[in-house]
Amino acid sequence: MTSEPLLTSDASAAEKRPRKSDGDRLSKLARHKHIVAQLTAAPTLRASEIAAALGVSGETIRRDLVELQEQKLINRTYGGASRPFALEPALTDRKTLMIAEREAIAAAIADLVLPNEVLMLAAGATTFHIARRLASRARDITVITHDYAIAGALAVNSSIRVLCCPGRYHPTEGYVFGTQTIANINSYEANRAIVSATGISARGANDADDEAGAIYGAMVKRAAEAILVADHSKFDQRALTVFAHWTDIDRLVTDRQPEGALATALREAGTEVIIAQP
Amino acid sequence: MTSEPLLTSDASAAEKRPRKSDGDRLSKLARHKHIVAQLTAAPTLRASEIAAALGVSGETIRRDLVELQEQKLINRTYGGASRPFALEPALTDRKTLMIAEREAIAAAIADLVLPNEVLMLAAGATTFHIARRLASRARDITVITHDYAIAGALAVNSSIRVLCCPGRYHPTEGYVFGTQTIANINSYEANRAIVSATGISARGANDADDEAGAIYGAMVKRAAEAILVADHSKFDQRALTVFAHWTDIDRLVTDRQPEGALATALREAGTEVIIAQP
DNA sequence: CTAATTATGTGGCAAGTCCCTCAAATGTTG
DNA sequence: CAACATTTGAGGGACTTGCCACATAATTAG
């Protein structure tokens, strides 16, 4: 058992004489990384707070902020820093690419959902748009998700019950994953699962992250109806792990008619293709 | 097929029009809209610049910012405003009150934590500060939490493993709660639980939310050592549910010496009191 | 119409921030 | 070891911000 309070001693005792054995002090690079990282969790920071947290002087932090601003890694404010556009929580590509297509897909999905349904909604760029759309349209539904951005987006509608999965938190993606997540998903029954993918091919839907793929696969198997959303940029893309074959997918919602082997595979598996017009 | 849009909560219908021939200056509402609109284009604004641009005094803009912040339409910074952060509910309140006290408490907690420990960290204003502090100080620890702001703050440190609890997502507070959350907490063993409270009194620690209290109580019972954090504004406050008695709490970390019945109860229960100096 | 309420500006004061310079500590190189 | 560059902290002065009390203008209510 540990019982060494060491109570105050934070920034008062060993401050005057920094010695080389003071392992607590961070290097400049470490401070910079820390500041940038903190900005993914908080919208703004104050220089004085950073200085207190890192145990360095405000002047040092201010100099750090100048450098970070020159590198466009932060946005300076009077008294601190704020997040630059680029570092919005993992929404970088989501906001810039295929917005119209994804919005159209999201609208089509929202039309499918009926009151009192139970949905599983996986992490992803398009599914985040779906969550926003559902938040403004849907009523009295239950959504099971492992993505916290989606949970937050849905929660603005108080008639939506949002159930979050347990698991290990993925720092850059903002969702949980792992065996606990899978087990939790398997404990539910849902009307529909809505999942995205890194790519879709004749073999089925694939993802670049095996942990994410495992979650998508579990959702697909667990729901009465499995819906895959993918804009046309995903056509014939192949990534690490194939998490579902077309026979497991009931509907594909996309923005353009598939062709070639992909179209053949969809037809043979009996997957309904819904084209959402932007 | 259900087409029930009807729920567009965009709230731009009612345009209040004060019967006045406003030819010279903008109304308060117009200023507010201007500020919010500007924030969609720029990440941050400075109050002094807004004041100059709109031809009003800085004090007026500052009052505007206070109102807009209360409506969660902006995020205040020192000297101005930044874009609102929908994913992090109620973060603004946490940053404004008792900062020095909470930072001191957070620093004291960070000194207690050793590498390779397993912590349970509950939702709360002070515990959020603790998470930020741990993210910059701690190494190789595992943290179990039900609060997503805390998860995000911790995740910036890649040596911290963050495990999130399942449960129902609380829209305004940003944490999960419910029977799933409790069951998940009970499935772990932890070295320490760090919980906050709405208030502390001679009877013990209480919370205004019974669901949150149930989680705090479960964490306290589950960990080898239970630590309660509470600044002095919590002294002798009483709220809905008492979730832990002092005999269950091993340490109280606060910023001021308790007095009267509270001090007596702490002494009789053998709870160690750690005073963190701001 | 007058009175009450609200909105806005002004001035003062404490605190915070910025930027500059200088000095000490640290790291690097020959 | 010595010389040099880099990093950091401290101090001071100028400026900015936040907050308060109070006065004034504008709007609403009676």
Short mmCIF file of N, CA, C and O (backbone and C1' of nucleotides) in Angstrom, two decimals, chain B residues 18-20 46 48 59 62 76-80, chain D residues 16-23 25-28:
data_model
loop_
_atom_site.label_atom_id
_atom_site.label_comp_id
_atom_site.label_asym_id
_atom_site.label_seq_id
_atom_site.Cartn_x
_atom_site.Cartn_y
_atom_site.Cartn_z
N PRO B 18 -37.54 45.04 -32.44
CA PRO B 18 -37.88 46.16 -31.57
C PRO B 18 -38.30 47.36 -32.42
O PRO B 18 -37.58 47.79 -33.29
N ARG B 19 -39.46 47.85 -32.15
CA ARG B 19 -40.04 48.92 -32.97
C ARG B 19 -39.22 50.19 -32.87
O ARG B 19 -39.49 51.08 -32.11
N LYS B 20 -38.24 50.19 -33.66
CA LYS B 20 -37.30 51.29 -33.57
C LYS B 20 -36.63 51.47 -34.92
O LYS B 20 -36.34 50.51 -35.61
N ARG B 46 -11.35 38.35 -30.59
CA ARG B 46 -11.00 39.11 -29.40
C ARG B 46 -12.07 40.15 -29.15
O ARG B 46 -12.55 40.83 -30.07
N SER B 48 -11.95 42.98 -27.85
CA SER B 48 -11.62 44.36 -28.22
C SER B 48 -11.80 44.57 -29.72
O SER B 48 -12.23 45.64 -30.16
N GLU B 59 -16.94 46.81 -22.91
CA GLU B 59 -17.77 46.30 -21.83
C GLU B 59 -19.06 45.69 -22.39
O GLU B 59 -19.53 44.66 -21.90
N ARG B 62 -18.27 42.40 -23.86
CA ARG B 62 -18.01 41.42 -22.80
C ARG B 62 -19.31 40.91 -22.21
O ARG B 62 -19.47 39.73 -21.94
N ARG B 76 -16.07 30.97 -24.16
CA ARG B 76 -15.30 32.15 -23.78
C ARG B 76 -13.84 31.81 -23.58
O ARG B 76 -13.47 30.74 -23.10
N THR B 77 -13.00 32.76 -23.95
CA THR B 77 -11.59 32.65 -23.63
C THR B 77 -11.19 33.94 -22.93
O THR B 77 -11.97 34.89 -22.88
N TYR B 78 -9.99 33.93 -22.41
CA TYR B 78 -9.50 35.17 -21.81
C TYR B 78 -9.28 36.15 -22.95
O TYR B 78 -8.42 35.95 -23.79
N GLY B 79 -10.06 37.20 -22.96
CA GLY B 79 -9.89 38.22 -23.98
C GLY B 79 -10.80 38.09 -25.17
O GLY B 79 -10.74 38.91 -26.08
N GLY B 80 -11.66 37.08 -25.19
CA GLY B 80 -12.52 36.96 -26.36
C GLY B 80 -13.39 35.72 -26.32
O GLY B 80 -13.92 35.36 -25.28
P DT D 16 -3.47 48.13 -25.61
"O5'" DT D 16 -4.06 46.88 -24.83
"C5'" DT D 16 -3.45 45.60 -25.00
"C4'" DT D 16 -4.24 44.57 -24.22
"C3'" DT D 16 -5.77 44.74 -24.31
"O3'" DT D 16 -6.34 43.51 -24.69
"C1'" DT D 16 -5.06 44.61 -22.04
P DT D 17 -7.93 43.43 -24.96
"O5'" DT D 17 -8.44 42.78 -23.61
"C5'" DT D 17 -7.84 41.58 -23.14
"C4'" DT D 17 -8.29 41.29 -21.73
"C3'" DT D 17 -9.81 41.32 -21.53
"O3'" DT D 17 -10.23 40.04 -21.10
"C1'" DT D 17 -8.68 42.51 -19.81
P DG D 18 -11.79 39.74 -20.90
"O5'" DG D 18 -12.00 40.00 -19.35
"C5'" DG D 18 -11.21 39.26 -18.42
"C4'" DG D 18 -11.66 39.59 -17.00
"C3'" DG D 18 -13.18 39.61 -16.79
"O3'" DG D 18 -13.48 38.97 -15.56
"C1'" DG D 18 -12.24 41.71 -16.20
P DC D 19 -14.97 38.69 -15.20
"O5'" DC D 19 -15.29 39.83 -14.15
"C5'" DC D 19 -14.42 39.99 -13.02
"C4'" DC D 19 -14.74 41.29 -12.31
"C3'" DC D 19 -16.24 41.56 -12.12
"O3'" DC D 19 -16.51 41.74 -10.74
"C1'" DC D 19 -15.11 43.47 -12.92
P DC D 20 -17.97 41.54 -10.21
"O5'" DC D 20 -18.26 42.93 -9.49
"C5'" DC D 20 -17.23 43.52 -8.69
"C4'" DC D 20 -17.37 45.02 -8.73
"C3'" DC D 20 -18.80 45.54 -8.64
"O3'" DC D 20 -19.04 46.01 -7.31
"C1'" DC D 20 -17.47 46.76 -10.23
P DA D 21 -20.51 46.40 -6.89
"O5'" DA D 21 -20.51 47.98 -7.10
"C5'" DA D 21 -19.39 48.73 -6.65
"C4'" DA D 21 -19.52 50.17 -7.15
"C3'" DA D 21 -20.94 50.75 -7.02
"O3'" DA D 21 -20.88 52.06 -6.46
"C1'" DA D 21 -20.18 50.90 -9.27
P DC D 22 -22.22 52.81 -6.06
"O5'" DC D 22 -22.44 53.79 -7.29
"C5'" DC D 22 -21.35 54.60 -7.75
"C4'" DC D 22 -21.68 55.20 -9.10
"C3'" DC D 22 -23.08 55.80 -9.21
"O3'" DC D 22 -23.00 57.19 -9.45
"C1'" DC D 22 -22.50 54.52 -11.13
P DA D 23 -24.32 58.08 -9.57
"O5'" DA D 23 -24.33 58.44 -11.13
"C5'" DA D 23 -23.14 58.94 -11.74
"C4'" DA D 23 -23.33 59.02 -13.24
"C3'" DA D 23 -24.63 59.71 -13.68
"O3'" DA D 23 -24.38 60.60 -14.74
"C1'" DA D 23 -24.48 57.53 -14.61
P DA D 25 -27.88 61.33 -21.54
"O5'" DA D 25 -28.45 60.21 -22.52
"C5'" DA D 25 -27.54 59.48 -23.35
"C4'" DA D 25 -28.21 58.22 -23.84
"C3'" DA D 25 -29.56 58.43 -24.54
"O3'" DA D 25 -29.57 57.72 -25.76
"C1'" DA D 25 -29.76 56.82 -22.81
P DA D 26 -30.81 57.93 -26.77
"O5'" DA D 26 -31.61 56.57 -26.63
"C5'" DA D 26 -30.89 55.34 -26.78
"C4'" DA D 26 -31.79 54.18 -26.44
"C3'" DA D 26 -33.19 54.24 -27.08
"O3'" DA D 26 -33.47 53.01 -27.72
"C1'" DA D 26 -33.37 53.90 -24.74
P DT D 27 -34.81 52.90 -28.62
"O5'" DT D 27 -35.75 51.95 -27.74
"C5'" DT D 27 -35.20 50.75 -27.18
"C4'" DT D 27 -36.12 50.22 -26.10
"C3'" DT D 27 -37.60 50.14 -26.51
"O3'" DT D 27 -38.01 48.78 -26.50
"C1'" DT D 27 -37.32 51.04 -24.31
P DT D 28 -39.50 48.39 -26.96
"O5'" DT D 28 -40.19 48.17 -25.53
"C5'" DT D 28 -39.52 47.39 -24.55
"C4'" DT D 28 -40.24 47.50 -23.22
"C3'" DT D 28 -41.77 47.29 -23.30
"O3'" DT D 28 -42.15 46.28 -22.39
"C1'" DT D 28 -41.27 49.26 -22.09
#
